[in-house]
mmCIF file of C-alpha atoms in Angstrom:
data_model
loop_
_atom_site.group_PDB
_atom_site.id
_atom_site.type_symbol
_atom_site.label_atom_id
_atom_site.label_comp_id
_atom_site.label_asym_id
_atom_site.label_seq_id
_atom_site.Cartn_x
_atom_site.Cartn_y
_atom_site.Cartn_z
ATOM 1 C CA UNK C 415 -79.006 -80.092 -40.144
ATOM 2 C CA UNK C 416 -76.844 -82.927 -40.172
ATOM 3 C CA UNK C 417 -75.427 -84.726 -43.579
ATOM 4 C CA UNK C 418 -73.251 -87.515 -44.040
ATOM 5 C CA UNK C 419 -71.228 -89.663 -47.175
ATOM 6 C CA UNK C 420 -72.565 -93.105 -47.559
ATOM 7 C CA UNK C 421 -70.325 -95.782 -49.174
ATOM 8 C CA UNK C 422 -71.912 -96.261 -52.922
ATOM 9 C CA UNK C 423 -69.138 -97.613 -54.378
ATOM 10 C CA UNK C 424 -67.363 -94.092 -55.633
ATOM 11 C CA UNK C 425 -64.764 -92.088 -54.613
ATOM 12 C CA UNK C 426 -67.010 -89.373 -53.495
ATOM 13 C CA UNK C 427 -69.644 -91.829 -52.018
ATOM 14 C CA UNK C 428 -73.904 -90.641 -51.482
ATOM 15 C CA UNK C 429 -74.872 -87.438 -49.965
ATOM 16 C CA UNK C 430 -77.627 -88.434 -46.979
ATOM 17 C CA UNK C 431 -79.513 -86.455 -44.677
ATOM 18 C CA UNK C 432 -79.569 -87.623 -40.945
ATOM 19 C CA UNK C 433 -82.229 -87.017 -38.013
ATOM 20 C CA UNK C 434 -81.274 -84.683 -35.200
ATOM 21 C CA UNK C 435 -81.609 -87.676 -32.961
ATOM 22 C CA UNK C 436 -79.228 -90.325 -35.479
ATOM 23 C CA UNK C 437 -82.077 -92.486 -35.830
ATOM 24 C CA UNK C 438 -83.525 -92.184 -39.344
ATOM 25 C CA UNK C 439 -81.297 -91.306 -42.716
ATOM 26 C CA UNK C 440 -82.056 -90.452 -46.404
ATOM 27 C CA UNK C 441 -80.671 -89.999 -49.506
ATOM 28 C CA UNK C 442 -80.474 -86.255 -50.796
ATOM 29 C CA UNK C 443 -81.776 -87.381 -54.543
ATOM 30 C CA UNK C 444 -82.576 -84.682 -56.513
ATOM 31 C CA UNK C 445 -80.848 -81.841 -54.106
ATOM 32 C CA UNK C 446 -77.170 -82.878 -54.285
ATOM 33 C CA UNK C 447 -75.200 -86.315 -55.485
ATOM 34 C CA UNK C 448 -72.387 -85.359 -52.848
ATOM 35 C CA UNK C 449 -71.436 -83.544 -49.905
ATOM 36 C CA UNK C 450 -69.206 -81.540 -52.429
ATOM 37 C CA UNK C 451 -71.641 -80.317 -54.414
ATOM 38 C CA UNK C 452 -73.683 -79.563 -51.746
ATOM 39 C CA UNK C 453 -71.329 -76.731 -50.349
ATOM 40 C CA UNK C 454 -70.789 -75.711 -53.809
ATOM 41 C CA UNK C 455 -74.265 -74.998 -54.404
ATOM 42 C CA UNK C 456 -75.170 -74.109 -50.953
ATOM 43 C CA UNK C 457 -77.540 -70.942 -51.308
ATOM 44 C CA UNK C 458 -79.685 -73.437 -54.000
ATOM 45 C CA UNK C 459 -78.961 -76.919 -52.064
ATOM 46 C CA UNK C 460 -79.463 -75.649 -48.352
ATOM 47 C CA UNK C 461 -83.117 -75.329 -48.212
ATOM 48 C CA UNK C 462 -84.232 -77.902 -49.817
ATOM 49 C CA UNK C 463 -81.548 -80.265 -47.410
ATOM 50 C CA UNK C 464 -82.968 -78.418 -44.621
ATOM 51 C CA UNK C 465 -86.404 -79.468 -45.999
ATOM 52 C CA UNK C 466 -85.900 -82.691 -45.837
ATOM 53 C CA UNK C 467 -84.086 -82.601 -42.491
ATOM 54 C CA UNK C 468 -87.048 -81.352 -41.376
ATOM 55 C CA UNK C 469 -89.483 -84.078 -42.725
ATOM 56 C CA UNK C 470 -86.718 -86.996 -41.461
ATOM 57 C CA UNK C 471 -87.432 -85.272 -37.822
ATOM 58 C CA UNK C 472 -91.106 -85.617 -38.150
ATOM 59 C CA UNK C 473 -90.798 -88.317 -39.157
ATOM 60 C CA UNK C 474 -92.310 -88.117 -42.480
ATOM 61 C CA UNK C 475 -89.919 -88.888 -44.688
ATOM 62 C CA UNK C 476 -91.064 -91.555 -47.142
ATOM 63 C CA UNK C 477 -87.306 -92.471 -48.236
ATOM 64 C CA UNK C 478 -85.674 -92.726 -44.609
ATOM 65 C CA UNK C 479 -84.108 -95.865 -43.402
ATOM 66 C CA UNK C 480 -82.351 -96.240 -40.055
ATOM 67 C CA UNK C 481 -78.969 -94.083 -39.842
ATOM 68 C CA UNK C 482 -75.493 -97.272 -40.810
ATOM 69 C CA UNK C 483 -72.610 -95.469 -39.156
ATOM 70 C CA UNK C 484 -70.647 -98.402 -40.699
ATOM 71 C CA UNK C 485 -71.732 -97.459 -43.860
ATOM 72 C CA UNK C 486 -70.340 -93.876 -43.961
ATOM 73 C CA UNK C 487 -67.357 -92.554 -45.275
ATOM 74 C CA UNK C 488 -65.396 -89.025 -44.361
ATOM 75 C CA UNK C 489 -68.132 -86.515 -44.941
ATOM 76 C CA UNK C 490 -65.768 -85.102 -47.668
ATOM 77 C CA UNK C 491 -63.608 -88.838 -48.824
ATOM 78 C CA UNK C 492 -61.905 -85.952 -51.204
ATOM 79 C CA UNK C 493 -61.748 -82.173 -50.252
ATOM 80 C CA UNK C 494 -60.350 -79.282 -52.523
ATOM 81 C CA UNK C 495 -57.840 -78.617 -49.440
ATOM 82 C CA UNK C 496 -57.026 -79.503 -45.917
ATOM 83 C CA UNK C 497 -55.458 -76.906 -43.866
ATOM 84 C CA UNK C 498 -54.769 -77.824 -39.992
ATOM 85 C CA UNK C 499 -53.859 -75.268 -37.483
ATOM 86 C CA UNK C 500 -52.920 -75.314 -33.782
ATOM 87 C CA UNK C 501 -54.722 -73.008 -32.405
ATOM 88 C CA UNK C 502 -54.364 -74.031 -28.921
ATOM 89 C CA UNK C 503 -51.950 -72.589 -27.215
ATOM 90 C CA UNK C 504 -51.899 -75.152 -24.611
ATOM 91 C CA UNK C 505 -50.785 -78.119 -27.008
ATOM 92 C CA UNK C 506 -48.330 -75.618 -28.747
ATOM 93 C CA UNK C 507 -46.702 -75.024 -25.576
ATOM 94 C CA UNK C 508 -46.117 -78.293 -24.889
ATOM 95 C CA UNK C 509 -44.899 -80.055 -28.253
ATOM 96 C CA UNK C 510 -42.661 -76.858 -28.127
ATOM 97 C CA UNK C 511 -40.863 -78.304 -24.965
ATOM 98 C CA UNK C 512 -41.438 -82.093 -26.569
ATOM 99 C CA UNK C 513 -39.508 -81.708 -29.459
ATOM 100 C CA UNK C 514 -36.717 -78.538 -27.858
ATOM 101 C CA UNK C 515 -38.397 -75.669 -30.500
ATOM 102 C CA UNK C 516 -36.929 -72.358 -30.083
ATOM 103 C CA UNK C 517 -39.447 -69.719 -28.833
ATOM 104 C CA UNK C 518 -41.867 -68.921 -31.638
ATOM 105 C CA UNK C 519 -42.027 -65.075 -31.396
ATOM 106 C CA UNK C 520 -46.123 -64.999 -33.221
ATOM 107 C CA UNK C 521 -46.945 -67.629 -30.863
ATOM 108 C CA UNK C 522 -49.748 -65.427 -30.001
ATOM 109 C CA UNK C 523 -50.598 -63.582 -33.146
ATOM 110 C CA UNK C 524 -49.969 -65.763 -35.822
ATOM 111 C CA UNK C 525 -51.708 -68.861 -36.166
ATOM 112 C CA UNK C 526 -49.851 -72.018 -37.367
ATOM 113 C CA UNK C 527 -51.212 -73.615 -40.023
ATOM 114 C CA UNK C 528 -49.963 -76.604 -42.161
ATOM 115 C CA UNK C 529 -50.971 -77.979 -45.927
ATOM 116 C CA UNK C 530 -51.825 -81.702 -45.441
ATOM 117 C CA UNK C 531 -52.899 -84.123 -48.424
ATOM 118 C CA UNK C 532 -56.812 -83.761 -48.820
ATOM 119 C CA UNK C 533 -56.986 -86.934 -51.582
ATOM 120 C CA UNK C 534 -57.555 -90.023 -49.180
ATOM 121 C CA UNK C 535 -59.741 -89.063 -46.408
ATOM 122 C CA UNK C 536 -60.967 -91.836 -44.149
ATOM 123 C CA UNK C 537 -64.231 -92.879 -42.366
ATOM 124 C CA UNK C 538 -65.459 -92.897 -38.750
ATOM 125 C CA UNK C 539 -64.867 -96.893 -38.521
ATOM 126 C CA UNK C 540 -62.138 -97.471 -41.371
ATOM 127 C CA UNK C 541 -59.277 -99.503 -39.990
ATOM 128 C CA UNK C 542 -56.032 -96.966 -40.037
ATOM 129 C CA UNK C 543 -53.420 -98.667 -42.228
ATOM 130 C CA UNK C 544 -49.636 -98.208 -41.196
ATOM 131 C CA UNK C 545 -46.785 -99.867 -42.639
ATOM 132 C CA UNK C 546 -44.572 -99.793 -39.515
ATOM 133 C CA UNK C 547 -45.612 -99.498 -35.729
ATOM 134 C CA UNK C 548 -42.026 -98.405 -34.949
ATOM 135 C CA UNK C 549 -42.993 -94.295 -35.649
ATOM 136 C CA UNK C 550 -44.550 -93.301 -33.492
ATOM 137 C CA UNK C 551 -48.319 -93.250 -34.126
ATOM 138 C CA UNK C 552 -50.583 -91.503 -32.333
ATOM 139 C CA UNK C 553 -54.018 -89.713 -32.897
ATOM 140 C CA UNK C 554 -54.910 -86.205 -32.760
ATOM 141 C CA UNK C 555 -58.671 -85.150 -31.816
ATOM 142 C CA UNK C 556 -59.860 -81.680 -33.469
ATOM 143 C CA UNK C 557 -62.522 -79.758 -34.659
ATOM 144 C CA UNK C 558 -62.589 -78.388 -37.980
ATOM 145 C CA UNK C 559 -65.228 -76.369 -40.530
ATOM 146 C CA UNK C 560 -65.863 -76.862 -44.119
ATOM 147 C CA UNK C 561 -66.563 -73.665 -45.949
ATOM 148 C CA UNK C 562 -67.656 -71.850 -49.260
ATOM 149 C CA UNK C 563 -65.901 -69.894 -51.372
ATOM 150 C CA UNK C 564 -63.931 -67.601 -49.706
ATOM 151 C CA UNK C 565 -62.211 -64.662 -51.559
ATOM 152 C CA UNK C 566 -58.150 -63.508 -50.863
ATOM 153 C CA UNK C 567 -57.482 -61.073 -48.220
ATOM 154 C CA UNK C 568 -61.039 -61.742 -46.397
ATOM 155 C CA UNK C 569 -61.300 -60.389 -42.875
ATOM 156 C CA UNK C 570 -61.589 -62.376 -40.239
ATOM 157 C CA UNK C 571 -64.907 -61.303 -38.855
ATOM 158 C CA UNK C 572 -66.114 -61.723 -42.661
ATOM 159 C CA UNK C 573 -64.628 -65.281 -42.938
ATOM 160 C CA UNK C 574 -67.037 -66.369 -40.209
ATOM 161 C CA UNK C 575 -69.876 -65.656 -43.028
ATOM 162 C CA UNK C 576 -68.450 -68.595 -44.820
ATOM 163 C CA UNK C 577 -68.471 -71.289 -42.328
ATOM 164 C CA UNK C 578 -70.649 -73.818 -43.877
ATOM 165 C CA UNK C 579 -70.742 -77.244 -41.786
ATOM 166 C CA UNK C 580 -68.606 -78.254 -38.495
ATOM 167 C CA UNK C 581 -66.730 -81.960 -38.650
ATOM 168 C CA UNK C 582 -64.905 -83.416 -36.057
ATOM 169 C CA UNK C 583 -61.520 -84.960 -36.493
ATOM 170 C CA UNK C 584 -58.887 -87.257 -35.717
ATOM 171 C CA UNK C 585 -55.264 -85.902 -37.129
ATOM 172 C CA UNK C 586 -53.211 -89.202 -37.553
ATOM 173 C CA UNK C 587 -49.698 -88.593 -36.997
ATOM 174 C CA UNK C 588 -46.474 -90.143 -37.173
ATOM 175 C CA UNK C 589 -44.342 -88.636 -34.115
ATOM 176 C CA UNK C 590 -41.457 -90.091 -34.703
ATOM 177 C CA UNK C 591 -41.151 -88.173 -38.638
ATOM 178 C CA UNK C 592 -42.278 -85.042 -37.032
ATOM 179 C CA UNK C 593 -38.867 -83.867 -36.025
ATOM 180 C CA UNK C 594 -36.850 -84.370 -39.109
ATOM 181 C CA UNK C 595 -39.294 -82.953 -41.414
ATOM 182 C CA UNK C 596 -39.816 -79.664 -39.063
ATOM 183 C CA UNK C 597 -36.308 -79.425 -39.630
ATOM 184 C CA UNK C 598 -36.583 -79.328 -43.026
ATOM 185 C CA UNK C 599 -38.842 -76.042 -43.011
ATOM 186 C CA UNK C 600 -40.574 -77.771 -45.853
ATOM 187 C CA UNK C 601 -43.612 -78.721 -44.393
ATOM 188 C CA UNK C 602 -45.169 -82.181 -43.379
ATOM 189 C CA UNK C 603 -45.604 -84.930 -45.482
ATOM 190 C CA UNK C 604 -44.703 -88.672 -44.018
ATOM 191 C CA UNK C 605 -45.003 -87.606 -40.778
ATOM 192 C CA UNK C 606 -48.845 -86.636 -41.606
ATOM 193 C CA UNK C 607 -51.181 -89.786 -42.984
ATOM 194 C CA UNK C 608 -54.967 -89.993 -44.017
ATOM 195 C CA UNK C 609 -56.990 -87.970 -41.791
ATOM 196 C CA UNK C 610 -60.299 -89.097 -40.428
ATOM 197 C CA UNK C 611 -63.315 -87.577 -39.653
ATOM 198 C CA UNK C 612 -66.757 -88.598 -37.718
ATOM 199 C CA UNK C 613 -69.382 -89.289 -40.039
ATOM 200 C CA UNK C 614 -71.552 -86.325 -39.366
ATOM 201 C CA UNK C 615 -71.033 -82.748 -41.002
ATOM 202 C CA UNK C 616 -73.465 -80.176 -39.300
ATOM 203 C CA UNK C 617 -74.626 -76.560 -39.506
ATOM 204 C CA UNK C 618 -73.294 -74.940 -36.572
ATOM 205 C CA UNK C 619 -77.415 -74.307 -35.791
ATOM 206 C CA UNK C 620 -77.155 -77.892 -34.459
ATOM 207 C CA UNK C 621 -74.844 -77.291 -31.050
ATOM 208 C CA UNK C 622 -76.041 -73.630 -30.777
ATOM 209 C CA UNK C 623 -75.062 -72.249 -28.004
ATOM 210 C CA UNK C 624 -72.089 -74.308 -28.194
ATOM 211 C CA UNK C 625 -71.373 -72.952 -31.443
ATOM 212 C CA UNK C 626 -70.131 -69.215 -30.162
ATOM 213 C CA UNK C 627 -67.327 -66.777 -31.150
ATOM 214 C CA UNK C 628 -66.436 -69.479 -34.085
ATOM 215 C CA UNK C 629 -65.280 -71.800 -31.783
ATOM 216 C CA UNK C 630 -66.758 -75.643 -30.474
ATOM 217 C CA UNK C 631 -67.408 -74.750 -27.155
ATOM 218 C CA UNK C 632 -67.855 -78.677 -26.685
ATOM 219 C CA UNK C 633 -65.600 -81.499 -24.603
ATOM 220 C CA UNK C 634 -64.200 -83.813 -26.734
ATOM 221 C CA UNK C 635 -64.186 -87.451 -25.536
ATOM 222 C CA UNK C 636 -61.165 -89.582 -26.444
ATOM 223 C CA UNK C 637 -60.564 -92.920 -25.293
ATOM 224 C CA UNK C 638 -58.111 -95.699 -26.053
ATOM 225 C CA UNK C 639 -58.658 -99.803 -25.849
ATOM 226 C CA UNK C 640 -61.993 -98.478 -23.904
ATOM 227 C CA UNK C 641 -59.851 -95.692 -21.337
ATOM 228 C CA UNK C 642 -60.719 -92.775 -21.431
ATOM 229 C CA UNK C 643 -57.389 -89.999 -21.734
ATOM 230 C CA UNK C 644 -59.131 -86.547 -22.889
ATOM 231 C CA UNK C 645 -62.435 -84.613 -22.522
ATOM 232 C CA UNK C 646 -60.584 -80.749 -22.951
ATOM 233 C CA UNK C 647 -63.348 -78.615 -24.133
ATOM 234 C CA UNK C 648 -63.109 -76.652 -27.616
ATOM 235 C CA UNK C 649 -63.406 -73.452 -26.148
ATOM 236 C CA UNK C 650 -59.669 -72.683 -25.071
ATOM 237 C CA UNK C 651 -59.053 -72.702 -28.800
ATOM 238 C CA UNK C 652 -56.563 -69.093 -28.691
ATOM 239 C CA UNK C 653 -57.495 -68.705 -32.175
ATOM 240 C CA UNK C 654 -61.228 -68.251 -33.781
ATOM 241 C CA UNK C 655 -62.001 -70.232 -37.065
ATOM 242 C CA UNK C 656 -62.813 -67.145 -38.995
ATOM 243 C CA UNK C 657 -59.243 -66.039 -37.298
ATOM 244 C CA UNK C 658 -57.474 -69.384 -38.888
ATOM 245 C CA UNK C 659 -60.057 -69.029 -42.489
ATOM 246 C CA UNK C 660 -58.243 -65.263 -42.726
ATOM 247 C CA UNK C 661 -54.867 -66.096 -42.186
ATOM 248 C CA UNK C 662 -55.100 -69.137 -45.005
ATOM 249 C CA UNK C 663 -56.605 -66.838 -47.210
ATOM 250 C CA UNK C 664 -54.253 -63.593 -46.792
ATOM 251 C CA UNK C 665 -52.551 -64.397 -50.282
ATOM 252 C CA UNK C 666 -55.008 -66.863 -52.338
ATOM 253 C CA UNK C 667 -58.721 -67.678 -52.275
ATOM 254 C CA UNK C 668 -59.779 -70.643 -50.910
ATOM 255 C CA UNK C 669 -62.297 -72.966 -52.967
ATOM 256 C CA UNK C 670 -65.608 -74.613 -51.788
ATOM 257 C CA UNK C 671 -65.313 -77.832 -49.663
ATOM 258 C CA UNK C 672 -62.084 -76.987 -47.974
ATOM 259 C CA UNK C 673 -61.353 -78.005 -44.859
ATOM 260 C CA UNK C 674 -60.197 -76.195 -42.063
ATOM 261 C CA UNK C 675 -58.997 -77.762 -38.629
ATOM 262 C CA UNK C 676 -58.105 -76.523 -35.048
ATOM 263 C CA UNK C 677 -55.383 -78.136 -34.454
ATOM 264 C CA UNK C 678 -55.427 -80.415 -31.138
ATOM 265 C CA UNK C 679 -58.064 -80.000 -28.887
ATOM 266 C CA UNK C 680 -55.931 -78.841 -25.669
ATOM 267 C CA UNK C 681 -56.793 -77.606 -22.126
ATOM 268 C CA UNK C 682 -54.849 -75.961 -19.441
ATOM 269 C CA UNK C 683 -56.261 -77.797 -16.949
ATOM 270 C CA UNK C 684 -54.472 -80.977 -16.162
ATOM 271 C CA UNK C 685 -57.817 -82.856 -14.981
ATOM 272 C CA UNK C 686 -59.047 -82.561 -18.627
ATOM 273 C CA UNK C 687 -56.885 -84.852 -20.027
ATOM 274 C CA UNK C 688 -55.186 -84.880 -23.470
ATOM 275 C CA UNK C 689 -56.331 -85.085 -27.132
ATOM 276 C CA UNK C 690 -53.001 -87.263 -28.223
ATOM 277 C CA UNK C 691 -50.502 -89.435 -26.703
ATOM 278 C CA UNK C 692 -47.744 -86.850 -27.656
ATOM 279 C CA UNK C 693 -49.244 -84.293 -25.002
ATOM 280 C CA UNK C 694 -49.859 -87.268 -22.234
ATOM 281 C CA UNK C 695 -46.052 -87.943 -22.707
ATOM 282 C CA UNK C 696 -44.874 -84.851 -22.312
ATOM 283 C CA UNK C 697 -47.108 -83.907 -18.852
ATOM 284 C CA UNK C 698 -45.662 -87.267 -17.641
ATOM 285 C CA UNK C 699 -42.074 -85.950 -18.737
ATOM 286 C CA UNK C 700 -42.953 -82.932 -16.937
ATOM 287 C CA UNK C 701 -44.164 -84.132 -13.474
ATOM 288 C CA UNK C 702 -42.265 -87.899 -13.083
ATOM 289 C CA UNK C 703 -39.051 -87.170 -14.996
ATOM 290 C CA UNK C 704 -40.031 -89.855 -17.549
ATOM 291 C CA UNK C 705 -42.994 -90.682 -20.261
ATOM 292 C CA UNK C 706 -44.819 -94.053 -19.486
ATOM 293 C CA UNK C 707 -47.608 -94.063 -21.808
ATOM 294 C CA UNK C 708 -46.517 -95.672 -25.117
ATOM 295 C CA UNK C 709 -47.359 -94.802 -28.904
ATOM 296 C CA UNK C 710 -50.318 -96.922 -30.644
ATOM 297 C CA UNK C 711 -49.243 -100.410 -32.231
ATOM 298 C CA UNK C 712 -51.654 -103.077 -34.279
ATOM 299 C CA UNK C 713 -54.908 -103.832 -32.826
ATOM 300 C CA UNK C 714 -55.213 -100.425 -30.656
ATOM 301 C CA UNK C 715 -58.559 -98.661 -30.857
ATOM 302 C CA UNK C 716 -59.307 -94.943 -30.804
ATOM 303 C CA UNK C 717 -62.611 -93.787 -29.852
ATOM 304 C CA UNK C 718 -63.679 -89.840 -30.090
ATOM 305 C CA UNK C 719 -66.760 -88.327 -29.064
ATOM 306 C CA UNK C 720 -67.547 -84.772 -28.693
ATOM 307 C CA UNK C 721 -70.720 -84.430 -26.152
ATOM 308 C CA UNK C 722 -73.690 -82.303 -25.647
ATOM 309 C CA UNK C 723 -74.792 -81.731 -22.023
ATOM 310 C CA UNK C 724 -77.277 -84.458 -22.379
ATOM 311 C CA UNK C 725 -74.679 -86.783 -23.537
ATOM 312 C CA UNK C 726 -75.605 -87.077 -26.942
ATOM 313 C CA UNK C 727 -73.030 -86.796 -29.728
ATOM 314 C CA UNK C 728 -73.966 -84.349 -32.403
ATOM 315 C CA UNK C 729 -71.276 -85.371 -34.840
ATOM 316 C CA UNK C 730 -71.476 -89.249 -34.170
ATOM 317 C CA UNK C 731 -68.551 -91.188 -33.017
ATOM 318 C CA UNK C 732 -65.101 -91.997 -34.788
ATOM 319 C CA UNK C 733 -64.215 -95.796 -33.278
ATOM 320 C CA UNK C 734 -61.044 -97.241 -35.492
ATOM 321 C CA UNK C 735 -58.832 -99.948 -35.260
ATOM 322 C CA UNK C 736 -54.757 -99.371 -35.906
ATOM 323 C CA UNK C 737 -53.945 -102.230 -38.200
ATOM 324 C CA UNK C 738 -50.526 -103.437 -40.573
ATOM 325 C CA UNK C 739 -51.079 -102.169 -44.108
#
C-alpha cells in the first residue's frame, strides 16, 4: 500500500491512503491520525489501511478525492530518529579521494552510519531554505526504510522482519562544512540540514520484485534545472538494510518510526550518472584534471524520481526549489 502526510495544519500533519496508480487519496479516519501511529500500531493499523487501499483501487472508496502532491508533507514531518548510512561503496570511494580521507580499514565490513536531526523534516515540493549559497549545497538522492520496534543486538537477517514502509530521499548537504566537522570526529551537524523525502511511504509489496535482498533494486532519476545527472540503480547498495538496521541497533533499541537511509545512491558505472554534485565533481576531477559543475545557488531546482520499468514512480516525485532563508 501506499500512505502519505497531508498538510492539516499540525506538526505531524493527516495520515492518507493513496491508489496504486496516484490517482485517488483518502483520509485514514478511524485507523490512524498519523503516519506515526500507524507504524506504532502496525499489526492493529495494517489491515484495516490495507483495506482501504484496496477499496481506493476499486475504486470504491466513498471518502477518496484526487491524490494533491502539493499538499503533502515528509511522510514522517517528525521521526523518533534518522540514521543515514553510505552503503555504497562506490560514493564512499570517491568522497574518500574528494575530501584526502585516510584508508578506512571496515570499508567493507562496517557500515557508516551518521545521527542526523529527525525534528524538521521537509516535503516533496517545500522550497529548501539556506542562509548562505557560499557552502556548498548540494543534494543527495537515497533510499531509506521506516521500521518498528526493533530490539538491541538484533541480527541482521532478523532486522529485515522489521522493515515497515520504503521512502525515498533527498540528503541536503552543506559540502563546504563537511570537512571541518569530519575533523572534529564529533559527528555532523551544520554541514547536515532538513532532509526531504517524496511524499509516498510504501510496503515493500508495492515494487516487488524490485524489493529483493533488502535492497531498492530501482534507478533513481535525478535531474537539475530540468537535466538530467543520475539514474544509478539501488541495487549496488554493498550493504543490505537489515545489514545497516543491525549495526544501529548493536548497543540500543531502536523505537517505532525511525528512519533508516542508504546513503547516496551510487553506481560503478560511469554512464549512470551521479546522485549529488559532490560525486559529478570529483569524476570530472578525476578524468579532466578539474571540476566544472558548480554547487546549487537560489532558484536551482532538484527533481528525483525513482522508476518502475513502465515508467511510473511508486514513491511520487520530490521537485524543490533552493531559495534564501
Amino acid at each position: 500500500m501506499k500512505l502519505a502526510t497531508y498538510k492539516d495544519g499540525s506538526r505531524d500533519g493527516q495520515l492518507w491512503v493513496v491508489s496504486k496508480d496516484l490517482a485517488l487519496a483518502a483520509p485514514a479516519v478511524g485507523i490512524a491520525s498519523t503516519m506515526l501511529e500507524a507504524v506504532e500500531t502496525w499489526d492493529a493499523a495494517s489491515p484495516r489501511l490495507q483495506a482501504l487501499y484496496e477499496r481506493l483501487n476499486a475504486r470504491d472508496e466513498a471518502f477518496a478525492t484526487r491524490f494533491e502532491p502539493e499538499r503533502c508533507m515528509a511522510p514522517l514531518p517528525r521521526a523518533p530518529q534518522w540514521l543515514d548510512a553510505s552503503a555504497f561503496l562506490n560514493h564512499g570511494r570517491l568522497m574518500d579521494k574528494a575530501f584526502n580521507n585516510p584508508p578506512n580499514p571496515d570499508f567493507e565490513t562496517i557500515p557508516l552510519v551518521y545521527q542526523g536531526a529527525s525534528d524538521d523534516l521537509r516535503g516533496p515540493v517545500d522550497d529548501v531554505e539556506f542562509t548562505d549559497d557560499s557552502l556548498s549545497i548540494d543534494m543527495e538522492g537515497e533510499f531509506g526504510v521506516i521500521v518498528s520496534d526493533v530490539s538491541m543486538g538484533i541480527s541482521a537477517e532478523q532486522a529485515i522482519s522489521h522493515i515497515r514502509l520504503l521512502v525515498q530521499i533527498n540528503d541536503w548537504s552543506l559540502r563546504k562544512l563537511g570537512p571541518r566537522e569530519m575533523r572534529a570526529g564529533f559527528g555532523w551537524l551544520q554541514a547536515k540540514p532538513s532532509t526531504a523525502f517524496a511524499p509516498l511511504a510504501i510496503t515493500p509489496d508495492e515494487i516487488a520484485p524490485f524489493w529483493d535482498e533488502a535492497r531498492v533494486k530501482l534507478p533513481l532519476h535525478v535531474a537539475i534545472n530540468g537535466r538530467e545527472v543520475g539514474r544509478a540503480n539501488g541495487a549496488e547498495m554493498h550493504f543490505s538494510f537489515g545489514d545497516i538496521i543491525a549495526h544501529c541497533a548493536r548497543t540500543r533499541r531502536l523505537s517505532a518510526g525511525s528512519i533508516i537511509g542508504s546513503g547516496t545512491v551510487s553506481n560503478a558505472d560511469r554512464a549512470a550518472g551521479s546522485s549529488c554534485i559532490s560525486e559529478i565533481r570529483v569524476i570530472e576531477l578525476l578524468d579532466q584534471g578539474a571540476s566544472a559543475t558548480p554547487f546549487l545557488t537560489w532558484g536551482d531546482r532538484v527533481r528525483m524520481e525513482a522508476r518502475l520499468p513502465n515508467g511510473s514512480a511508486p514513491f511520487g516525485v520530490t521537485d524543490q526549489r533552493v531559495v534564501k532563508a
